[in-house]
Backbone as numpy.savetxt, mean C-alpha at the origin, in Angstrom:
# Nx Ny Nz CAx CAy CAz Cx Cy Cz
-14.82 -14.10 -6.80 -15.18 -13.26 -5.56 -16.56 -14.17 -5.30
-17.20 -14.96 -6.27 -18.72 -14.93 -5.83 -18.94 -16.07 -4.95
-17.79 -16.49 -4.59 -17.97 -17.80 -3.18 -17.24 -17.23 -2.08
-17.26 -15.94 -2.09 -16.46 -15.39 -0.60 -17.84 -14.98 0.08
-17.86 -15.21 1.19 -18.81 -14.63 2.40 -18.49 -13.53 2.53
-19.07 -12.70 3.47 -19.22 -11.13 4.37 -17.67 -11.57 5.00
-17.61 -12.50 5.75 -16.47 -12.54 7.05 -15.05 -12.47 6.13
-14.97 -13.54 4.90 -13.71 -13.61 4.06 -13.55 -11.90 3.35
-14.63 -11.24 3.56 -14.33 -10.16 2.52 -13.75 -9.05 3.55
-14.53 -9.25 4.99 -13.97 -8.60 5.84 -12.65 -9.04 6.45
-11.99 -9.70 6.18 -10.63 -10.48 6.72 -9.62 -10.02 5.35
-10.11 -10.09 4.03 -9.20 -9.75 2.96 -8.85 -8.07 3.42
-10.28 -7.12 3.35 -10.12 -5.86 3.74 -9.36 -5.42 4.92
-9.44 -6.51 6.00 -8.76 -5.60 7.14 -7.06 -6.23 7.14
-6.74 -7.31 5.91 -5.14 -7.69 5.98 -4.63 -6.28 4.79
-5.52 -6.19 4.08 -5.03 -4.86 3.19 -4.60 -3.58 3.85
-5.57 -2.92 4.75 -5.18 -2.48 5.37 -4.33 -2.40 6.52
-3.97 -3.23 7.02 -3.10 -3.79 7.86 -1.37 -3.61 7.05
-1.64 -4.52 6.01 0.09 -4.20 5.21 -0.23 -2.46 4.44
-0.90 -1.88 4.30 -0.63 -0.56 3.79 -0.32 0.01 5.33
-0.92 -0.38 6.70 -0.50 0.78 7.63 1.06 0.07 7.97
1.59 -1.00 7.87 2.67 -1.29 8.52 4.23 -0.75 7.08
3.43 -0.60 5.97 4.16 -0.52 4.88 4.77 1.73 5.06
3.15 1.88 5.19 3.68 3.17 5.68 4.16 3.85 6.62
4.04 2.88 7.71 4.85 3.00 9.06 6.46 2.76 8.89
6.97 1.67 7.80 7.89 1.51 7.52 8.80 2.76 6.74
8.10 3.19 5.80 8.62 4.21 5.04 8.93 5.69 6.48
7.74 5.70 7.39 7.99 6.77 8.16 9.16 6.70 8.85
9.85 5.60 9.20 10.75 5.28 10.16 12.33 5.52 9.20
11.84 4.65 7.74 13.07 5.32 7.16 13.50 6.77 6.76
12.19 7.52 6.76 12.33 8.82 6.11 12.88 9.45 7.67
12.70 9.19 8.64 13.28 9.73 9.91 14.67 9.78 10.08
14.81 8.40 9.95 16.55 7.90 9.72 17.18 8.38 8.90
16.90 8.61 7.32 17.30 9.55 6.41 17.50 10.60 6.65
16.25 11.29 7.11 16.62 12.63 7.73 17.88 13.41 9.14
17.89 12.21 9.62 18.79 12.68 10.69 20.05 12.21 10.01
20.43 11.63 9.23 21.74 11.04 8.47 22.28 12.10 7.42
21.40 12.69 6.71 21.15 13.34 5.86 20.63 14.81 5.31
19.83 15.26 6.43 18.86 16.52 6.41 17.49 16.23 5.66
16.33 17.36 6.11 15.14 16.84 5.51 15.10 17.18 3.97
15.90 17.27 3.06 15.70 17.84 1.85 15.55 16.05 0.62
16.45 15.51 1.46 17.35 14.22 0.95 15.97 13.20 1.44
15.63 13.08 2.72 14.89 12.36 3.49 13.25 12.54 2.49
12.90 13.84 2.23 12.01 14.39 1.45 11.69 13.73 -0.01
13.11 13.73 -0.63 13.10 13.05 -2.04 13.07 11.53 -1.91
13.66 11.15 -0.78 13.43 9.30 -0.55 11.68 9.44 -0.29
10.96 9.96 0.58 9.71 9.69 0.91 8.75 9.83 -0.72
9.30 10.82 -1.33 8.44 10.89 -2.54 8.44 9.91 -3.19
10.36 9.75 -3.59 10.26 8.81 -4.71 9.59 6.92 -4.17
9.90 6.62 -2.86 9.08 5.81 -1.99 7.44 5.58 -2.29
6.72 6.76 -1.97 5.39 6.94 -2.61 4.94 6.86 -4.10
5.77 6.95 -5.08 5.18 6.92 -6.00 5.60 5.40 -6.16
6.99 4.78 -6.44 7.10 2.92 -6.31 6.00 2.57 -5.27
5.58 3.23 -4.53 4.60 2.10 -3.89 2.74 2.27 -4.38
2.87 3.39 -5.38 1.58 4.09 -5.94 1.55 2.95 -7.13
2.66 2.93 -7.65 2.80 1.90 -8.94 2.88 0.57 -8.92
3.02 0.42 -7.92 2.88 -1.24 -7.92 1.96 -1.13 -7.41
1.03 -0.90 -6.51 -0.36 -0.75 -6.12 -1.04 -0.88 -7.68
-1.17 0.40 -8.17 -1.95 0.56 -9.46 -1.74 -0.88 -10.02
-0.68 -1.68 -10.59 -0.56 -2.69 -11.31 -0.88 -3.72 -10.77
-0.89 -3.84 -9.65 -1.53 -4.92 -9.00 -3.06 -4.94 -8.87
-3.53 -3.75 -8.69 -5.23 -3.62 -8.94 -5.41 -3.86 -10.36
-4.42 -3.10 -10.95 -5.26 -3.48 -12.60 -5.14 -4.94 -13.18
-4.70 -5.79 -12.27 -4.46 -7.21 -12.61 -5.65 -7.95 -11.95
-6.38 -7.61 -11.22 -7.17 -8.23 -10.80 -8.79 -7.63 -10.73
-9.62 -8.64 -10.89 -11.01 -7.87 -11.18 -11.82 -7.10 -10.09
-12.59 -6.54 -10.69 -13.13 -5.71 -9.46 -14.58 -6.76 -8.73
-14.82 -6.68 -7.48 -15.44 -7.44 -7.06 -16.97 -6.70 -7.56
-17.67 -8.30 -8.24 -19.00 -8.26 -9.02 -18.80 -8.13 -9.90
-17.62 -7.64 -10.47 -17.60 -7.76 -12.33 -17.99 -8.57 -13.10
-18.11 -9.86 -12.64 -18.33 -11.52 -13.01 -19.69 -11.42 -12.48
-20.20 -10.98 -12.05 -21.57 -11.04 -11.40 -22.76 -11.02 -12.67
-22.11 -10.62 -13.43 -23.29 -10.05 -14.58 -23.58 -10.94 -15.48
């Protein structure tokens, strides 16, 4: 991280935000499809599981990379 400039930090964060937005949009799309096919309860179960799995994956990824500035000391 010590070799990154402000523009690169902005690029990385923008990419992360874009990815999160598209992931959320995809989950919403499938929620609507599942709701239409099976009803609100099953769709809510899908959404709850999807949110859990997505959170677990994000957490695992974040645990494997250092925090920005962690090695500056």
